[in-house]
């Protein structure tokens, strides 16, 4: 064992963020050790990762694949678990120093709550946790003295811009958006968008769900809500600006009008490494940004009339209560339906809007209320898909 080595639990190790986190850990074996790996259904890759990184615990969410994982790792001192409840168990293990939550969607909420209750620092790549229940998560983290370190490139950028500025009030945070593959497209064009077109992001390599969210600007909407909770700002203190080059990752404006920005090449390994190593910056030989190679950095307003999801997210944030939870649940159903070719690209916004209108609003929800709101919203959204599928 290396002295001061951080033991990391990676929730969602087979996804885009999870695999890049393992790349970062492999670059710094004296700094980090994998303690826990989890996956929902990709048992083959989970087994490969476990054989390479030798964690003490592994979780496969799909219980039908438990025996496959158990058998493959039987010759090693690795405890194998299955099912969603196991995630809530492994994040509380004494040996875990940091929990990196890279699960997709609502699934990240309960494991993150349990990790905070166990006083584990959180490296947050699962923005939906704060979207769904930021009013519960942030006070709980404060009560338990648990830092929440953002992994999203935009929120990491804001976090870095605020370092040394705790005594200075924020006037505005400015989130940058690439604009996705359909920047400048009109509604008539978007009505004919295919699954394959939407899965081709111009700058980032991500999982299917987040790639579709980026194409519809819902990903930026979810980031707006996440930023409100992470940095304790309200909706009118958050701006979104489209920046196709993805070099300026986000900005903070202070009360004197000055603006700080964090820049770098689009590479998720940088914010992942920053979150894991915080408060230190580790030496690494990633490619460096060259200003001469980017003589033009451009910025433009997002088209809220065409890309309605961003406006719906601001609306949910303004409303508060469980409305962001309803928004998130409806969006997860909408994306899944689009990926299954059941609804069109523009219909995702229609589904989300109607679910928000029909959902039961709760101004001060409990954790149980969030769980029920998520379930009921999914039922409403699923029925919409049934009634409106192609």
Short mmCIF file of C-alpha atoms in Angstrom, two decimals:
data_model
loop_
_atom_site.label_atom_id
_atom_site.label_comp_id
_atom_site.label_asym_id
_atom_site.label_seq_id
_atom_site.Cartn_x
_atom_site.Cartn_y
_atom_site.Cartn_z
CA UNK A 1 0.00 0.00 0.00
CA UNK A 2 1.28 3.47 -0.93
CA UNK A 3 1.10 6.08 1.82
CA UNK A 4 -1.63 8.70 1.21
CA UNK A 5 -2.91 6.76 -1.78
CA UNK A 6 -6.61 7.54 -2.36
CA UNK A 7 -8.89 4.52 -2.70
CA UNK A 8 -11.57 5.22 -5.31
CA UNK A 9 -15.03 3.71 -5.77
CA UNK A 10 -16.16 4.16 -9.38
CA UNK A 11 -19.91 3.87 -9.83
CA UNK A 12 -20.44 3.22 -13.53
CA UNK A 13 -16.93 2.07 -14.42
CA UNK A 14 -17.83 0.73 -17.88
CA UNK A 15 -19.27 3.99 -19.21
CA UNK A 16 -17.42 6.87 -20.87
CA UNK A 17 -16.53 8.67 -17.62
CA UNK A 18 -15.75 5.43 -15.81
CA UNK A 19 -13.34 4.16 -18.44
CA UNK A 20 -11.58 7.54 -18.61
CA UNK A 21 -11.33 7.59 -14.81
CA UNK A 22 -9.51 4.27 -14.96
CA UNK A 23 -7.14 5.76 -17.55
CA UNK A 24 -6.38 8.60 -15.12
CA UNK A 25 -5.83 6.16 -12.25
CA UNK A 26 -3.48 4.06 -14.39
CA UNK A 27 -1.38 7.18 -15.03
CA UNK A 28 -0.97 7.80 -11.29
CA UNK A 29 -0.63 4.40 -9.56
CA UNK A 30 1.09 5.98 -6.55
CA UNK A 31 -1.75 8.44 -6.07
CA UNK A 32 -4.85 6.29 -6.62
CA UNK A 33 -6.05 2.73 -6.07
CA UNK A 34 -9.33 1.28 -7.33
CA UNK A 35 -11.40 0.02 -4.39
CA UNK A 36 -14.79 -0.56 -6.06
CA UNK A 37 -15.97 -1.04 -9.65
CA UNK A 38 -19.64 -1.16 -10.63
CA UNK A 39 -21.56 -1.63 -13.88
CA UNK A 40 -25.21 -2.09 -14.73
CA UNK A 41 -25.06 -4.64 -17.53
CA UNK A 42 -21.66 -4.70 -19.26
CA UNK A 43 -20.37 -7.75 -17.41
CA UNK A 44 -17.66 -8.50 -19.97
CA UNK A 45 -15.94 -5.12 -19.60
CA UNK A 46 -16.47 -5.11 -15.83
CA UNK A 47 -14.65 -8.42 -15.57
CA UNK A 48 -11.77 -7.11 -17.73
CA UNK A 49 -11.49 -4.02 -15.53
CA UNK A 50 -11.54 -6.07 -12.33
CA UNK A 51 -8.80 -8.37 -13.63
CA UNK A 52 -6.61 -5.36 -14.44
CA UNK A 53 -7.25 -3.11 -11.44
CA UNK A 54 -7.99 -5.72 -8.76
CA UNK A 55 -10.57 -3.85 -6.66
CA UNK A 56 -11.73 -5.39 -3.40
CA UNK A 57 -15.41 -5.15 -4.42
CA UNK A 58 -17.31 -5.38 -7.71
CA UNK A 59 -21.03 -4.78 -8.33
CA UNK A 60 -23.04 -5.89 -11.36
CA UNK A 61 -26.43 -4.20 -11.38
CA UNK A 62 -28.09 -6.80 -13.59
CA UNK A 63 -28.58 -9.68 -11.17
CA UNK A 64 -28.95 -12.19 -14.00
CA UNK A 65 -25.22 -11.69 -14.77
CA UNK A 66 -24.03 -12.21 -11.20
CA UNK A 67 -22.92 -15.82 -11.69
CA UNK A 68 -20.92 -14.88 -14.80
CA UNK A 69 -18.99 -12.18 -12.93
CA UNK A 70 -18.62 -14.26 -9.78
CA UNK A 71 -17.22 -17.22 -11.69
CA UNK A 72 -14.77 -15.11 -13.71
CA UNK A 73 -13.33 -13.53 -10.55
CA UNK A 74 -13.56 -16.55 -8.24
CA UNK A 75 -9.77 -17.04 -8.18
CA UNK A 76 -9.20 -13.50 -6.87
CA UNK A 77 -9.84 -11.89 -3.46
CA UNK A 78 -12.66 -9.77 -4.92
CA UNK A 79 -16.12 -9.69 -3.37
CA UNK A 80 -18.83 -9.73 -6.05
CA UNK A 81 -22.26 -8.18 -5.43
CA UNK A 82 -25.37 -7.73 -7.54
CA UNK A 83 -28.37 -5.41 -7.66
CA UNK A 84 -29.03 -1.72 -7.09
CA UNK A 85 -29.00 -1.99 -3.28
CA UNK A 86 -25.42 -3.24 -3.42
CA UNK A 87 -24.35 0.19 -4.69
CA UNK A 88 -25.62 1.71 -1.46
CA UNK A 89 -23.53 -0.82 0.48
CA UNK A 90 -20.17 -0.53 -1.29
CA UNK A 91 -20.02 3.29 -1.14
CA UNK A 92 -20.02 3.05 2.67
CA UNK A 93 -17.02 0.69 2.95
CA UNK A 94 -14.29 1.91 5.30
CA UNK A 95 -11.59 1.48 2.67
CA UNK A 96 -13.26 3.90 0.22
CA UNK A 97 -11.78 7.42 0.31
CA UNK A 98 -13.59 9.00 -2.67
CA UNK A 99 -16.77 7.98 -4.51
CA UNK A 100 -16.85 8.92 -8.18
CA UNK A 101 -20.45 8.77 -9.34
CA UNK A 102 -20.62 8.19 -13.08
CA UNK A 103 -23.95 6.39 -13.20
CA UNK A 104 -26.42 7.47 -15.88
CA UNK A 105 -29.49 9.39 -14.78
CA UNK A 106 -31.64 9.02 -11.68
CA UNK A 107 -29.85 5.80 -10.68
CA UNK A 108 -27.11 7.89 -9.09
CA UNK A 109 -29.31 9.50 -6.45
CA UNK A 110 -29.60 6.92 -3.66
CA UNK A 111 -25.97 5.69 -3.78
CA UNK A 112 -24.81 9.31 -3.58
CA UNK A 113 -27.06 9.96 -0.57
CA UNK A 114 -25.65 6.90 1.19
CA UNK A 115 -22.07 7.90 0.36
CA UNK A 116 -22.60 11.38 1.80
CA UNK A 117 -24.17 9.90 4.92
CA UNK A 118 -21.01 7.78 5.25
CA UNK A 119 -18.94 10.99 4.94
CA UNK A 120 -17.28 10.02 1.68
CA UNK A 121 -16.07 12.87 -0.59
CA UNK A 122 -18.00 12.86 -3.87
CA UNK A 123 -16.50 13.33 -7.34
CA UNK A 124 -19.75 14.11 -9.14
CA UNK A 125 -20.16 13.14 -12.78
CA UNK A 126 -23.84 12.22 -12.34
CA UNK A 127 -25.47 15.63 -12.72
CA UNK A 128 -28.96 14.14 -12.38
CA UNK A 129 -28.37 13.63 -8.65
CA UNK A 130 -28.45 17.40 -8.10
CA UNK A 131 -31.07 17.98 -10.79
CA UNK A 132 -33.46 15.59 -9.06
CA UNK A 133 -32.72 16.42 -5.42
CA UNK A 134 -30.29 19.30 -5.06
CA UNK A 135 -32.39 20.73 -2.20
CA UNK A 136 -31.71 17.54 -0.26
CA UNK A 137 -28.16 16.72 -1.40
CA UNK A 138 -26.42 20.05 -0.75
CA UNK A 139 -27.68 20.57 2.84
CA UNK A 140 -26.88 16.92 3.61
CA UNK A 141 -23.33 17.34 2.27
CA UNK A 142 -22.90 20.51 4.34
CA UNK A 143 -24.22 18.78 7.45
CA UNK A 144 -21.86 15.81 7.02
CA UNK A 145 -18.89 18.01 6.04
CA UNK A 146 -18.58 16.22 2.68
CA UNK A 147 -17.04 18.01 -0.32
CA UNK A 148 -18.79 17.62 -3.67
CA UNK A 149 -16.20 18.02 -6.42
CA UNK A 150 -17.70 18.49 -9.89
CA UNK A 151 -16.42 16.32 -12.74
CA UNK A 152 -18.48 17.84 -15.59
CA UNK A 153 -16.05 20.03 -17.56
CA UNK A 154 -18.30 23.10 -17.22
CA UNK A 155 -18.76 22.81 -13.46
CA UNK A 156 -15.12 21.93 -12.92
CA UNK A 157 -14.27 25.12 -14.83
CA UNK A 158 -16.54 27.22 -12.60
CA UNK A 159 -15.12 25.54 -9.50
CA UNK A 160 -11.58 26.36 -10.64
CA UNK A 161 -12.53 29.96 -11.45
CA UNK A 162 -13.89 30.35 -7.90
CA UNK A 163 -10.75 29.09 -6.18
CA UNK A 164 -9.47 31.93 -4.00
CA UNK A 165 -12.67 33.93 -4.55
CA UNK A 166 -14.81 32.67 -1.64
CA UNK A 167 -15.08 36.21 -0.22
CA UNK A 168 -16.29 37.66 -3.53
CA UNK A 169 -19.98 37.33 -4.47
CA UNK A 170 -20.81 35.76 -7.83
CA UNK A 171 -22.70 38.06 -10.17
CA UNK A 172 -23.15 35.45 -12.89
CA UNK A 173 -21.95 32.03 -14.00
CA UNK A 174 -21.72 31.49 -17.75
CA UNK A 175 -21.96 27.92 -18.99
CA UNK A 176 -20.59 27.22 -22.44
CA UNK A 177 -22.29 24.78 -24.81
CA UNK A 178 -20.85 23.29 -27.97
CA UNK A 179 -24.26 23.51 -29.63
CA UNK A 180 -24.09 19.82 -30.48
CA UNK A 181 -24.31 18.36 -33.99
CA UNK A 182 -27.38 20.43 -34.93
CA UNK A 183 -26.23 23.94 -34.08
CA UNK A 184 -27.97 26.46 -36.38
CA UNK A 185 -30.43 23.84 -37.66
CA UNK A 186 -34.08 24.87 -38.00
CA UNK A 187 -37.13 23.00 -36.76
CA UNK A 188 -37.96 21.64 -40.20
CA UNK A 189 -34.54 19.99 -40.34
CA UNK A 190 -34.71 18.72 -36.78
CA UNK A 191 -38.05 17.05 -37.45
CA UNK A 192 -36.20 14.60 -39.73
CA UNK A 193 -33.19 13.90 -37.48
CA UNK A 194 -32.24 10.24 -37.17
CA UNK A 195 -30.81 8.37 -34.21
CA UNK A 196 -27.48 7.97 -36.05
CA UNK A 197 -27.18 11.70 -36.76
CA UNK A 198 -27.93 12.62 -33.14
CA UNK A 199 -25.28 10.23 -31.82
CA UNK A 200 -22.46 12.02 -33.70
CA UNK A 201 -21.17 14.75 -31.38
CA UNK A 202 -18.64 17.12 -32.99
CA UNK A 203 -16.28 17.52 -30.02
CA UNK A 204 -16.86 14.96 -27.25
CA UNK A 205 -17.01 11.16 -27.08
CA UNK A 206 -19.77 10.25 -24.63
CA UNK A 207 -22.39 7.62 -23.90
CA UNK A 208 -25.61 7.47 -25.92
CA UNK A 209 -27.87 9.14 -23.36
CA UNK A 210 -25.66 12.18 -22.73
CA UNK A 211 -24.92 12.50 -26.46
CA UNK A 212 -28.64 12.77 -27.25
CA UNK A 213 -29.05 15.21 -24.34
CA UNK A 214 -26.26 17.31 -25.82
CA UNK A 215 -27.89 17.29 -29.26
CA UNK A 216 -31.22 18.48 -27.79
CA UNK A 217 -29.52 20.97 -25.38
CA UNK A 218 -31.13 19.14 -22.45
CA UNK A 219 -27.65 18.32 -21.20
CA UNK A 220 -27.01 22.05 -20.88
CA UNK A 221 -30.37 22.45 -19.17
CA UNK A 222 -29.45 19.80 -16.61
CA UNK A 223 -26.10 21.53 -16.13
CA UNK A 224 -27.90 24.82 -15.44
CA UNK A 225 -29.83 23.18 -12.60
CA UNK A 226 -26.69 21.46 -11.31
CA UNK A 227 -24.80 24.78 -11.34
CA UNK A 228 -27.56 26.48 -9.35
CA UNK A 229 -27.08 23.97 -6.52
CA UNK A 230 -23.31 23.59 -6.66
CA UNK A 231 -22.62 27.31 -6.61
CA UNK A 232 -25.72 28.57 -4.79
CA UNK A 233 -26.95 30.87 -7.55
CA UNK A 234 -30.45 31.37 -8.90
CA UNK A 235 -31.74 31.04 -12.46
CA UNK A 236 -31.23 34.69 -13.37
CA UNK A 237 -27.56 34.42 -12.39
CA UNK A 238 -26.90 31.71 -14.97
CA UNK A 239 -26.28 32.34 -18.67
CA UNK A 240 -25.67 29.82 -21.43
CA UNK A 241 -23.55 30.74 -24.43
CA UNK A 242 -22.89 28.52 -27.44
CA UNK A 243 -19.16 28.08 -28.04
CA UNK A 244 -18.61 25.54 -30.86
CA UNK A 245 -14.87 25.05 -30.28
CA UNK A 246 -15.33 23.77 -26.67
CA UNK A 247 -12.11 25.45 -25.54
CA UNK A 248 -13.56 27.86 -22.96
CA UNK A 249 -15.21 25.41 -20.58
CA UNK A 250 -17.16 28.02 -18.57
CA UNK A 251 -16.79 31.42 -16.94
CA UNK A 252 -17.61 33.36 -13.77
CA UNK A 253 -18.46 37.06 -13.64
CA UNK A 254 -17.96 38.96 -10.38
CA UNK A 255 -19.66 42.05 -9.02
CA UNK A 256 -17.00 44.37 -10.46
CA UNK A 257 -17.80 43.05 -13.94
CA UNK A 258 -14.55 41.12 -14.36
CA UNK A 259 -14.77 37.61 -15.80
CA UNK A 260 -12.58 34.57 -15.15
CA UNK A 261 -12.57 31.65 -17.58
CA UNK A 262 -11.01 28.19 -17.58
CA UNK A 263 -9.66 27.00 -20.93
CA UNK A 264 -8.26 23.78 -22.31
CA UNK A 265 -8.60 21.17 -25.01
CA UNK A 266 -11.83 19.12 -24.77
CA UNK A 267 -10.63 16.12 -22.74
CA UNK A 268 -12.70 14.76 -19.84
CA UNK A 269 -9.63 13.21 -18.24
CA UNK A 270 -8.55 16.69 -17.09
CA UNK A 271 -11.59 17.49 -14.91
CA UNK A 272 -11.68 13.87 -13.70
CA UNK A 273 -8.06 14.08 -12.58
CA UNK A 274 -8.62 17.48 -10.98
CA UNK A 275 -11.56 16.16 -8.93
CA UNK A 276 -9.68 13.05 -7.78
CA UNK A 277 -6.47 14.88 -6.89
CA UNK A 278 -8.01 18.05 -5.43
CA UNK A 279 -6.58 20.28 -4.00
CA UNK A 280 -3.47 19.27 -5.94
CA UNK A 281 -2.79 19.44 -9.67
CA UNK A 282 -0.91 16.40 -10.91
CA UNK A 283 1.69 16.50 -13.65
CA UNK A 284 0.50 14.85 -16.83
CA UNK A 285 1.61 14.79 -20.47
CA UNK A 286 -1.80 15.38 -22.08
CA UNK A 287 -1.69 17.58 -25.22
CA UNK A 288 -1.46 21.30 -24.45
CA UNK A 289 -3.73 23.97 -25.89
CA UNK A 290 -2.08 26.13 -28.55
CA UNK A 291 -3.71 29.52 -29.10
CA UNK A 292 -2.24 29.78 -32.59
CA UNK A 293 -4.10 26.62 -33.59
CA UNK A 294 -7.40 28.26 -32.60
CA UNK A 295 -7.24 31.82 -34.00
CA UNK A 296 -11.02 32.19 -33.74
CA UNK A 297 -13.02 31.37 -30.63
CA UNK A 298 -16.67 32.19 -31.29
CA UNK A 299 -19.71 32.67 -29.08
CA UNK A 300 -23.43 32.98 -29.82
CA UNK A 301 -26.82 32.92 -28.10
CA UNK A 302 -28.63 29.56 -27.88
CA UNK A 303 -31.79 29.20 -29.97
CA UNK A 304 -34.38 28.54 -27.26
CA UNK A 305 -37.30 28.58 -29.69
CA UNK A 306 -35.85 25.69 -31.68
CA UNK A 307 -34.14 23.82 -28.84
CA UNK A 308 -36.95 23.95 -26.28
CA UNK A 309 -35.34 21.65 -23.71
CA UNK A 310 -33.00 24.33 -22.39
CA UNK A 311 -35.95 26.64 -21.75
CA UNK A 312 -37.87 23.81 -20.04
CA UNK A 313 -34.91 23.26 -17.70
CA UNK A 314 -34.83 26.95 -16.75
CA UNK A 315 -38.61 26.74 -16.16
CA UNK A 316 -38.16 23.71 -13.88
CA UNK A 317 -35.40 25.47 -11.94
CA UNK A 318 -37.59 28.56 -11.49
CA UNK A 319 -40.50 26.45 -10.26
CA UNK A 320 -38.32 24.48 -7.84
CA UNK A 321 -39.61 21.72 -5.60
CA UNK A 322 -39.89 18.40 -7.42
CA UNK A 323 -40.26 19.99 -10.88
CA UNK A 324 -36.63 19.30 -11.90
CA UNK A 325 -37.19 15.69 -10.79
CA UNK A 326 -40.24 15.50 -13.10
CA UNK A 327 -38.23 17.08 -15.92
CA UNK A 328 -35.40 14.58 -15.51
CA UNK A 329 -37.65 11.51 -15.37
CA UNK A 330 -39.56 12.62 -18.47
CA UNK A 331 -36.31 13.29 -20.31
CA UNK A 332 -34.91 9.84 -19.53
CA UNK A 333 -38.05 8.24 -20.97
CA UNK A 334 -37.94 10.62 -23.97
CA UNK A 335 -34.32 9.82 -24.81
CA UNK A 336 -34.90 6.09 -24.49
CA UNK A 337 -37.95 6.33 -26.78
CA UNK A 338 -36.01 8.36 -29.36
CA UNK A 339 -33.12 5.87 -29.30
CA UNK A 340 -35.66 3.09 -29.88
CA UNK A 341 -37.09 5.06 -32.82
CA UNK A 342 -40.51 5.35 -31.16
CA UNK A 343 -40.67 9.17 -31.22
CA UNK A 344 -39.02 11.91 -33.25
CA UNK A 345 -36.29 14.30 -32.13
CA UNK A 346 -38.62 17.28 -31.62
CA UNK A 347 -41.21 15.14 -29.88
CA UNK A 348 -38.86 14.68 -26.93
CA UNK A 349 -39.59 18.28 -25.90
CA UNK A 350 -43.33 17.75 -26.36
CA UNK A 351 -43.22 14.72 -24.06
CA UNK A 352 -41.21 16.55 -21.39
CA UNK A 353 -43.40 19.66 -21.49
CA UNK A 354 -46.64 17.69 -21.13
CA UNK A 355 -45.24 15.55 -18.31
CA UNK A 356 -44.23 18.71 -16.43
CA UNK A 357 -47.75 20.09 -16.88
CA UNK A 358 -49.47 16.89 -15.74
CA UNK A 359 -47.09 15.93 -12.91
CA UNK A 360 -48.04 16.62 -9.28
CA UNK A 361 -46.01 19.56 -7.98
CA UNK A 362 -44.54 19.37 -4.47
CA UNK A 363 -42.87 22.50 -3.11
CA UNK A 364 -40.86 20.81 -0.33
CA UNK A 365 -40.34 17.14 -1.23
CA UNK A 366 -38.68 14.54 0.99
CA UNK A 367 -36.40 11.80 -0.33
CA UNK A 368 -39.43 9.48 -0.49
CA UNK A 369 -41.32 12.16 -2.43
CA UNK A 370 -38.49 12.37 -4.98
CA UNK A 371 -38.54 8.59 -5.44
CA UNK A 372 -42.33 8.62 -5.96
CA UNK A 373 -42.20 11.68 -8.25
CA UNK A 374 -39.64 9.95 -10.41
CA UNK A 375 -41.77 6.81 -10.67
CA UNK A 376 -45.04 8.62 -11.40
CA UNK A 377 -43.39 10.91 -13.95
CA UNK A 378 -41.94 7.93 -15.78
CA UNK A 379 -45.41 6.39 -15.93
CA UNK A 380 -46.88 9.59 -17.38
CA UNK A 381 -44.07 9.91 -19.91
CA UNK A 382 -44.28 6.25 -20.91
CA UNK A 383 -48.01 6.61 -21.53
CA UNK A 384 -47.27 9.64 -23.74
CA UNK A 385 -44.92 7.50 -25.79
CA UNK A 386 -47.58 4.78 -26.14
CA UNK A 387 -50.14 7.34 -27.30
CA UNK A 388 -47.81 9.16 -29.70
CA UNK A 389 -45.34 6.57 -30.97
CA UNK A 390 -44.60 6.38 -34.68
#
